[in-house]
Short mmCIF file of N, CA and C and ligand atoms in Angstrom, two decimals:
data_model
loop_
_atom_site.label_atom_id
_atom_site.label_comp_id
_atom_site.label_asym_id
_atom_site.label_seq_id
_atom_site.Cartn_x
_atom_site.Cartn_y
_atom_site.Cartn_z
N MET A 1 50.04 79.55 122.29
CA MET A 1 49.20 78.88 121.28
C MET A 1 48.03 78.18 121.95
N LYS A 2 46.82 78.50 121.51
CA LYS A 2 45.63 77.85 122.06
C LYS A 2 44.93 77.11 120.93
N ILE A 3 44.82 75.80 121.11
CA ILE A 3 44.31 74.93 120.05
C ILE A 3 43.03 74.25 120.51
N LEU A 4 42.02 74.25 119.65
CA LEU A 4 40.78 73.53 119.95
C LEU A 4 40.58 72.42 118.91
N MET A 5 40.30 71.21 119.41
CA MET A 5 40.02 70.05 118.55
C MET A 5 38.51 69.82 118.54
N VAL A 6 37.92 69.70 117.34
CA VAL A 6 36.45 69.60 117.27
C VAL A 6 36.02 68.42 116.41
N CYS A 7 35.08 67.62 116.96
CA CYS A 7 34.41 66.57 116.18
C CYS A 7 32.91 66.72 116.37
N LEU A 8 32.17 65.65 116.17
CA LEU A 8 30.71 65.74 116.26
C LEU A 8 30.24 65.59 117.71
N GLY A 9 30.64 64.50 118.36
CA GLY A 9 30.11 64.21 119.69
C GLY A 9 31.00 64.62 120.85
N ASN A 10 32.28 64.89 120.56
CA ASN A 10 33.30 65.16 121.60
C ASN A 10 33.44 64.00 122.58
N ILE A 11 33.23 62.78 122.06
CA ILE A 11 33.50 61.62 122.92
C ILE A 11 34.46 60.61 122.28
N CYS A 12 34.65 60.66 120.96
CA CYS A 12 35.55 59.69 120.30
C CYS A 12 36.83 60.34 119.76
N ARG A 13 36.70 61.13 118.68
CA ARG A 13 37.89 61.62 117.99
C ARG A 13 38.56 62.80 118.68
N SER A 14 37.80 63.86 118.95
CA SER A 14 38.46 65.07 119.50
C SER A 14 39.03 64.86 120.91
N PRO A 15 38.44 64.00 121.76
CA PRO A 15 39.13 63.74 123.04
C PRO A 15 40.49 63.06 122.83
N LEU A 16 40.57 62.20 121.82
CA LEU A 16 41.87 61.59 121.51
C LEU A 16 42.84 62.65 121.01
N ALA A 17 42.37 63.52 120.12
CA ALA A 17 43.24 64.59 119.60
C ALA A 17 43.73 65.46 120.76
N GLU A 18 42.82 65.80 121.67
CA GLU A 18 43.22 66.62 122.83
C GLU A 18 44.26 65.89 123.67
N GLY A 19 44.00 64.61 123.96
CA GLY A 19 44.91 63.86 124.83
C GLY A 19 46.28 63.66 124.20
N ILE A 20 46.30 63.36 122.91
CA ILE A 20 47.58 63.15 122.21
C ILE A 20 48.37 64.45 122.19
N MET A 21 47.69 65.54 121.86
CA MET A 21 48.38 66.83 121.79
C MET A 21 48.87 67.25 123.16
N GLN A 22 48.04 67.06 124.17
CA GLN A 22 48.42 67.41 125.54
C GLN A 22 49.66 66.64 125.98
N SER A 23 49.71 65.37 125.61
CA SER A 23 50.85 64.54 125.98
C SER A 23 52.13 65.04 125.31
N LYS A 24 52.05 65.41 124.05
CA LYS A 24 53.25 65.90 123.34
C LYS A 24 53.68 67.25 123.89
N ILE A 25 52.71 68.10 124.20
CA ILE A 25 53.00 69.42 124.77
C ILE A 25 53.75 69.26 126.10
N ALA A 26 53.25 68.32 126.92
CA ALA A 26 53.86 68.10 128.23
C ALA A 26 55.29 67.57 128.07
N GLN A 27 55.47 66.64 127.14
CA GLN A 27 56.80 66.06 126.94
C GLN A 27 57.81 67.11 126.53
N LEU A 28 57.35 68.08 125.74
CA LEU A 28 58.25 69.12 125.23
C LEU A 28 58.32 70.34 126.14
N GLY A 29 57.47 70.37 127.17
CA GLY A 29 57.45 71.51 128.07
C GLY A 29 56.94 72.78 127.41
N LEU A 30 56.08 72.63 126.40
CA LEU A 30 55.53 73.81 125.72
C LEU A 30 54.41 74.43 126.55
N GLU A 31 54.27 75.74 126.45
CA GLU A 31 53.19 76.40 127.18
C GLU A 31 52.00 76.62 126.26
N TRP A 32 51.57 75.56 125.62
CA TRP A 32 50.39 75.63 124.76
C TRP A 32 49.18 75.15 125.56
N GLN A 33 48.01 75.59 125.12
CA GLN A 33 46.78 75.08 125.72
C GLN A 33 45.99 74.34 124.66
N VAL A 34 45.37 73.25 125.07
CA VAL A 34 44.55 72.48 124.13
C VAL A 34 43.26 72.06 124.81
N ASP A 35 42.18 72.11 124.04
CA ASP A 35 40.86 71.74 124.55
C ASP A 35 40.15 71.03 123.39
N SER A 36 38.97 70.46 123.68
CA SER A 36 38.19 69.85 122.60
C SER A 36 36.72 70.12 122.83
N ALA A 37 35.94 69.97 121.76
CA ALA A 37 34.49 70.23 121.81
C ALA A 37 33.83 69.47 120.68
N GLY A 38 32.50 69.35 120.77
CA GLY A 38 31.72 68.70 119.71
C GLY A 38 30.71 69.68 119.14
N THR A 39 30.42 69.54 117.86
CA THR A 39 29.40 70.42 117.26
C THR A 39 28.01 70.02 117.75
N GLY A 40 27.82 68.74 118.12
CA GLY A 40 26.53 68.26 118.60
C GLY A 40 26.43 68.33 120.12
N ALA A 41 25.19 68.24 120.61
CA ALA A 41 24.94 68.43 122.05
C ALA A 41 24.62 67.13 122.79
N TRP A 42 24.58 66.00 122.08
CA TRP A 42 24.06 64.76 122.68
C TRP A 42 24.83 64.29 123.90
N HIS A 43 26.13 64.53 123.93
CA HIS A 43 26.97 63.89 124.95
C HIS A 43 27.56 64.87 125.96
N ILE A 44 26.99 66.06 126.04
CA ILE A 44 27.52 67.08 126.96
C ILE A 44 27.67 66.50 128.37
N GLY A 45 28.84 66.72 128.96
CA GLY A 45 29.09 66.29 130.34
C GLY A 45 29.60 64.86 130.47
N GLU A 46 29.59 64.11 129.35
CA GLU A 46 30.02 62.70 129.43
C GLU A 46 31.54 62.56 129.34
N ARG A 47 32.00 61.42 129.88
CA ARG A 47 33.40 61.01 129.68
C ARG A 47 33.59 60.58 128.22
N PRO A 48 34.85 60.55 127.76
CA PRO A 48 35.10 59.98 126.43
C PRO A 48 34.58 58.55 126.33
N ASP A 49 34.27 58.15 125.10
CA ASP A 49 33.84 56.78 124.81
C ASP A 49 34.90 55.79 125.36
N ARG A 50 34.41 54.69 125.92
CA ARG A 50 35.30 53.68 126.50
C ARG A 50 36.39 53.23 125.52
N ARG A 51 36.03 53.14 124.24
CA ARG A 51 36.99 52.67 123.23
C ARG A 51 38.10 53.70 122.99
N SER A 52 37.78 54.98 123.11
CA SER A 52 38.81 56.02 123.02
C SER A 52 39.70 56.00 124.26
N ILE A 53 39.06 55.83 125.43
CA ILE A 53 39.84 55.74 126.67
C ILE A 53 40.84 54.58 126.57
N ASP A 54 40.37 53.44 126.05
CA ASP A 54 41.22 52.24 125.99
C ASP A 54 42.39 52.40 125.02
N VAL A 55 42.13 52.96 123.83
CA VAL A 55 43.24 53.08 122.87
C VAL A 55 44.23 54.12 123.36
N ALA A 56 43.76 55.18 124.01
CA ALA A 56 44.69 56.18 124.56
C ALA A 56 45.56 55.54 125.65
N ARG A 57 44.92 54.77 126.52
CA ARG A 57 45.65 54.12 127.62
C ARG A 57 46.72 53.17 127.08
N LYS A 58 46.38 52.49 125.98
CA LYS A 58 47.35 51.57 125.35
C LYS A 58 48.65 52.30 125.01
N TYR A 59 48.54 53.60 124.67
CA TYR A 59 49.74 54.37 124.34
C TYR A 59 50.17 55.30 125.49
N GLY A 60 49.69 54.99 126.70
CA GLY A 60 50.17 55.71 127.88
C GLY A 60 49.54 57.06 128.11
N ILE A 61 48.37 57.29 127.53
CA ILE A 61 47.71 58.60 127.68
C ILE A 61 46.38 58.41 128.40
N ASP A 62 46.19 59.19 129.46
CA ASP A 62 44.95 59.12 130.25
C ASP A 62 44.01 60.25 129.83
N ILE A 63 42.84 59.89 129.31
CA ILE A 63 41.88 60.94 128.91
C ILE A 63 40.60 60.87 129.75
N THR A 64 40.64 60.11 130.85
CA THR A 64 39.40 59.88 131.62
C THR A 64 38.87 61.15 132.31
N HIS A 65 39.73 62.15 132.49
CA HIS A 65 39.28 63.37 133.18
C HIS A 65 38.48 64.28 132.24
N GLN A 66 38.52 64.01 130.94
CA GLN A 66 37.84 64.90 130.00
C GLN A 66 36.32 64.75 130.10
N ARG A 67 35.61 65.86 129.86
CA ARG A 67 34.15 65.85 129.81
C ARG A 67 33.70 66.57 128.55
N ALA A 68 32.72 65.98 127.88
CA ALA A 68 32.29 66.55 126.59
C ALA A 68 31.60 67.90 126.78
N ARG A 69 31.89 68.79 125.86
CA ARG A 69 31.17 70.07 125.82
C ARG A 69 30.85 70.40 124.36
N GLN A 70 29.92 71.33 124.19
CA GLN A 70 29.55 71.70 122.83
C GLN A 70 30.38 72.89 122.35
N PHE A 71 30.73 72.86 121.08
CA PHE A 71 31.41 74.00 120.45
C PHE A 71 30.51 75.22 120.53
N ARG A 72 31.13 76.40 120.78
CA ARG A 72 30.35 77.65 120.80
C ARG A 72 31.07 78.70 119.96
N ALA A 73 30.30 79.65 119.46
CA ALA A 73 30.86 80.66 118.55
C ALA A 73 32.04 81.39 119.20
N SER A 74 31.97 81.61 120.52
CA SER A 74 33.05 82.35 121.19
C SER A 74 34.38 81.60 121.17
N ASP A 75 34.34 80.27 120.90
CA ASP A 75 35.60 79.52 120.77
C ASP A 75 36.45 80.10 119.64
N LEU A 76 35.81 80.67 118.64
CA LEU A 76 36.55 81.22 117.51
C LEU A 76 37.26 82.52 117.87
N GLN A 77 36.84 83.15 118.96
CA GLN A 77 37.59 84.30 119.48
C GLN A 77 38.71 83.82 120.40
N GLU A 78 38.38 82.81 121.20
CA GLU A 78 39.28 82.41 122.28
C GLU A 78 40.50 81.64 121.80
N PHE A 79 40.32 80.80 120.75
CA PHE A 79 41.41 79.92 120.32
C PHE A 79 42.13 80.49 119.10
N ASP A 80 43.41 80.11 118.96
CA ASP A 80 44.20 80.56 117.81
C ASP A 80 43.96 79.68 116.59
N ILE A 81 43.79 78.37 116.82
CA ILE A 81 43.53 77.43 115.72
C ILE A 81 42.41 76.49 116.17
N VAL A 82 41.47 76.23 115.28
CA VAL A 82 40.39 75.29 115.55
C VAL A 82 40.49 74.19 114.49
N PHE A 83 40.81 72.97 114.95
CA PHE A 83 40.98 71.85 114.03
C PHE A 83 39.71 71.02 113.96
N ALA A 84 39.16 70.88 112.75
CA ALA A 84 38.01 70.02 112.51
C ALA A 84 38.49 68.63 112.15
N MET A 85 37.78 67.60 112.66
CA MET A 85 38.14 66.22 112.34
C MET A 85 37.64 65.81 110.95
N ASP A 86 36.49 66.37 110.53
CA ASP A 86 35.99 66.02 109.19
C ASP A 86 35.30 67.21 108.54
N SER A 87 34.90 67.02 107.29
CA SER A 87 34.39 68.16 106.51
C SER A 87 33.04 68.64 107.02
N SER A 88 32.27 67.75 107.63
CA SER A 88 31.00 68.17 108.21
C SER A 88 31.25 69.08 109.42
N ASN A 89 32.17 68.67 110.29
CA ASN A 89 32.54 69.53 111.43
C ASN A 89 33.05 70.88 110.91
N PHE A 90 33.87 70.81 109.86
CA PHE A 90 34.49 72.03 109.29
C PHE A 90 33.40 73.02 108.86
N ARG A 91 32.40 72.51 108.15
CA ARG A 91 31.31 73.41 107.68
C ARG A 91 30.52 73.96 108.86
N ASN A 92 30.25 73.13 109.84
CA ASN A 92 29.48 73.60 111.00
C ASN A 92 30.23 74.67 111.78
N ILE A 93 31.53 74.49 111.92
CA ILE A 93 32.33 75.50 112.65
C ILE A 93 32.37 76.80 111.85
N LEU A 94 32.64 76.68 110.55
CA LEU A 94 32.72 77.89 109.71
C LEU A 94 31.43 78.68 109.74
N GLY A 95 30.31 77.96 109.89
CA GLY A 95 29.00 78.60 109.95
C GLY A 95 28.84 79.52 111.15
N LYS A 96 29.71 79.38 112.14
CA LYS A 96 29.63 80.21 113.35
C LYS A 96 30.64 81.36 113.32
N ALA A 97 31.46 81.43 112.26
CA ALA A 97 32.49 82.47 112.20
C ALA A 97 31.86 83.82 111.91
N ASN A 98 32.40 84.83 112.56
CA ASN A 98 31.86 86.19 112.40
C ASN A 98 32.78 87.13 111.65
N SER A 99 33.92 86.65 111.20
CA SER A 99 34.84 87.52 110.48
C SER A 99 35.78 86.65 109.66
N ARG A 100 36.47 87.27 108.74
CA ARG A 100 37.47 86.57 107.95
C ARG A 100 38.57 86.02 108.87
N GLU A 101 38.93 86.80 109.89
CA GLU A 101 39.97 86.35 110.82
C GLU A 101 39.54 85.05 111.51
N GLU A 102 38.29 84.99 111.92
CA GLU A 102 37.81 83.77 112.58
C GLU A 102 37.75 82.61 111.58
N GLU A 103 37.32 82.87 110.37
CA GLU A 103 37.27 81.80 109.35
C GLU A 103 38.65 81.19 109.13
N GLU A 104 39.66 82.06 109.13
CA GLU A 104 41.02 81.58 108.83
C GLU A 104 41.62 80.72 109.94
N LYS A 105 41.00 80.74 111.11
CA LYS A 105 41.48 79.89 112.20
C LYS A 105 41.06 78.44 112.04
N VAL A 106 40.08 78.17 111.17
CA VAL A 106 39.48 76.84 111.08
C VAL A 106 40.20 76.00 110.04
N LYS A 107 40.69 74.83 110.46
CA LYS A 107 41.48 73.98 109.56
C LYS A 107 41.04 72.52 109.68
N MET A 108 41.18 71.78 108.60
CA MET A 108 40.98 70.33 108.62
C MET A 108 42.27 69.71 109.19
N ILE A 109 42.15 68.93 110.25
CA ILE A 109 43.37 68.50 110.94
C ILE A 109 44.27 67.65 110.06
N MET A 110 43.71 66.80 109.18
CA MET A 110 44.57 65.92 108.38
C MET A 110 45.30 66.67 107.27
N ASN A 111 44.92 67.94 107.01
CA ASN A 111 45.70 68.74 106.07
C ASN A 111 47.08 69.06 106.62
N GLU A 112 47.28 68.84 107.91
CA GLU A 112 48.62 68.98 108.50
C GLU A 112 49.55 67.89 107.99
N VAL A 113 48.97 66.75 107.62
CA VAL A 113 49.76 65.62 107.12
C VAL A 113 49.83 65.67 105.59
N GLN A 114 48.69 65.86 104.95
CA GLN A 114 48.62 65.95 103.48
C GLN A 114 47.89 67.23 103.12
N PRO A 115 48.63 68.33 103.00
CA PRO A 115 47.99 69.62 102.76
C PRO A 115 47.10 69.60 101.52
N GLY A 116 45.91 70.16 101.67
CA GLY A 116 45.01 70.31 100.53
C GLY A 116 44.16 69.10 100.21
N TYR A 117 44.39 67.96 100.89
CA TYR A 117 43.61 66.75 100.58
C TYR A 117 42.24 66.74 101.27
N ASN A 118 42.09 67.56 102.29
CA ASN A 118 40.83 67.61 103.05
C ASN A 118 40.35 66.22 103.49
N GLN A 119 41.30 65.41 103.92
CA GLN A 119 40.96 64.05 104.36
C GLN A 119 40.24 64.08 105.70
N ASN A 120 39.20 63.27 105.83
CA ASN A 120 38.47 63.16 107.10
C ASN A 120 39.15 62.19 108.05
N VAL A 121 39.08 62.48 109.35
CA VAL A 121 39.35 61.45 110.35
C VAL A 121 38.04 60.68 110.47
N PRO A 122 38.01 59.38 110.09
CA PRO A 122 36.73 58.67 110.04
C PRO A 122 36.06 58.58 111.40
N ASP A 123 34.74 58.77 111.40
CA ASP A 123 33.97 58.68 112.64
C ASP A 123 33.94 57.22 113.08
N PRO A 124 34.54 56.89 114.23
CA PRO A 124 34.64 55.48 114.64
C PRO A 124 33.48 55.01 115.51
N TYR A 125 32.48 55.87 115.71
CA TYR A 125 31.44 55.58 116.71
C TYR A 125 30.76 54.23 116.47
N TYR A 126 30.51 53.92 115.19
CA TYR A 126 29.83 52.66 114.86
C TYR A 126 30.79 51.59 114.37
N ASP A 127 32.08 51.75 114.69
CA ASP A 127 33.11 50.85 114.15
C ASP A 127 34.13 50.56 115.24
N ASN A 128 33.98 49.42 115.91
CA ASN A 128 34.88 49.09 117.02
C ASN A 128 36.34 49.04 116.61
N ASP A 129 36.60 48.72 115.34
CA ASP A 129 37.98 48.58 114.89
C ASP A 129 38.60 49.91 114.47
N GLY A 130 37.79 50.96 114.44
CA GLY A 130 38.28 52.23 113.89
C GLY A 130 39.16 53.04 114.81
N PHE A 131 39.18 52.69 116.09
CA PHE A 131 39.84 53.57 117.06
C PHE A 131 41.36 53.57 116.94
N GLU A 132 41.92 52.42 116.60
CA GLU A 132 43.38 52.35 116.41
C GLU A 132 43.81 53.26 115.25
N LEU A 133 43.08 53.17 114.14
CA LEU A 133 43.40 54.01 112.97
C LEU A 133 43.27 55.48 113.34
N VAL A 134 42.18 55.83 114.02
CA VAL A 134 41.98 57.23 114.43
C VAL A 134 43.15 57.69 115.29
N PHE A 135 43.57 56.85 116.23
CA PHE A 135 44.70 57.23 117.08
C PHE A 135 45.94 57.52 116.24
N GLN A 136 46.24 56.60 115.32
CA GLN A 136 47.47 56.75 114.52
C GLN A 136 47.41 58.00 113.64
N MET A 137 46.25 58.25 113.04
CA MET A 137 46.10 59.45 112.19
C MET A 137 46.31 60.72 113.03
N LEU A 138 45.70 60.75 114.20
CA LEU A 138 45.78 61.95 115.03
C LEU A 138 47.17 62.13 115.62
N ASP A 139 47.83 61.01 115.92
CA ASP A 139 49.20 61.10 116.45
C ASP A 139 50.12 61.74 115.41
N GLU A 140 49.97 61.32 114.16
CA GLU A 140 50.81 61.89 113.11
C GLU A 140 50.48 63.37 112.90
N ALA A 141 49.18 63.68 112.87
CA ALA A 141 48.78 65.08 112.66
C ALA A 141 49.31 65.97 113.79
N CYS A 142 49.20 65.50 115.03
CA CYS A 142 49.66 66.32 116.17
C CYS A 142 51.17 66.53 116.12
N GLU A 143 51.88 65.48 115.70
CA GLU A 143 53.34 65.61 115.56
C GLU A 143 53.68 66.72 114.55
N ARG A 144 52.96 66.72 113.42
CA ARG A 144 53.21 67.75 112.38
C ARG A 144 52.84 69.14 112.88
N ILE A 145 51.74 69.23 113.60
CA ILE A 145 51.30 70.54 114.12
C ILE A 145 52.40 71.12 115.00
N ILE A 146 52.95 70.28 115.86
CA ILE A 146 53.99 70.76 116.78
C ILE A 146 55.24 71.16 115.99
N LYS A 147 55.66 70.31 115.06
CA LYS A 147 56.88 70.62 114.29
C LYS A 147 56.72 71.92 113.50
N ARG A 148 55.52 72.13 112.96
CA ARG A 148 55.30 73.31 112.12
C ARG A 148 55.23 74.60 112.94
N ASN A 149 54.77 74.48 114.17
CA ASN A 149 54.51 75.70 114.94
C ASN A 149 55.55 76.01 116.01
N ILE A 150 56.47 75.08 116.20
CA ILE A 150 57.46 75.27 117.25
C ILE A 150 58.50 76.28 116.75
N LYS A 151 58.90 77.17 117.64
CA LYS A 151 59.88 78.18 117.23
C LYS A 151 61.24 77.83 117.82
N PRO A 152 62.28 77.69 116.97
CA PRO A 152 63.60 77.36 117.51
C PRO A 152 64.12 78.49 118.38
N ASN A 153 64.85 78.17 119.46
CA ASN A 153 65.39 79.20 120.35
C ASN A 153 66.53 79.94 119.66
P1 4NP B 201 32.90 61.71 117.67
O1 4NP B 201 32.02 60.40 117.43
O2 4NP B 201 32.30 62.82 116.83
O3 4NP B 201 34.25 61.32 117.19
O4 4NP B 201 32.83 62.01 119.15
C1 4NP B 201 30.64 60.39 117.58
C2 4NP B 201 30.09 60.23 118.82
C3 4NP B 201 28.72 60.18 118.98
C4 4NP B 201 27.90 60.30 117.88
C5 4NP B 201 28.45 60.48 116.63
C6 4NP B 201 29.82 60.52 116.48
N1 4NP B 201 26.49 60.23 118.04
O5 4NP B 201 25.79 60.25 117.03
O6 4NP B 201 26.00 60.17 119.18
#
């Protein structure tokens, strides 16, 4: 299973989603791959936002090695599932799909918790208090993703 987490800047939400998922994968010994990207280009090459680094560290997850990159159309070939953090990301990703198969890979991440609600993970960039909520939302979503996709032996 290859999963890509996508937000706007790839410095706040999707690095947390990547780090949380990576941590759960490691704990369970799953051979899944996870990466993250942003639809925008402003922060290419940067570390995650300090506030994302801090909230991840609070829960024992180190995301300091991550570097922002931009989403590219070929990600829709390479990954099995592409999770959008919000509806704007979702539309931008879908705009790069070249087939029905690629379109079907794109999902709103919070629909893993409440299917069909199309709930956004709020952009915390301008909100210092938003990072804890984002962490908790993504932690729950990642837990559901794993439970739904894990195959019993
Ligand atoms: P993210 O947050 O999409 O969760 O990484 C943002 C980061 C940067 C900007 C917007 C959102 N920005 O406009 O630079």
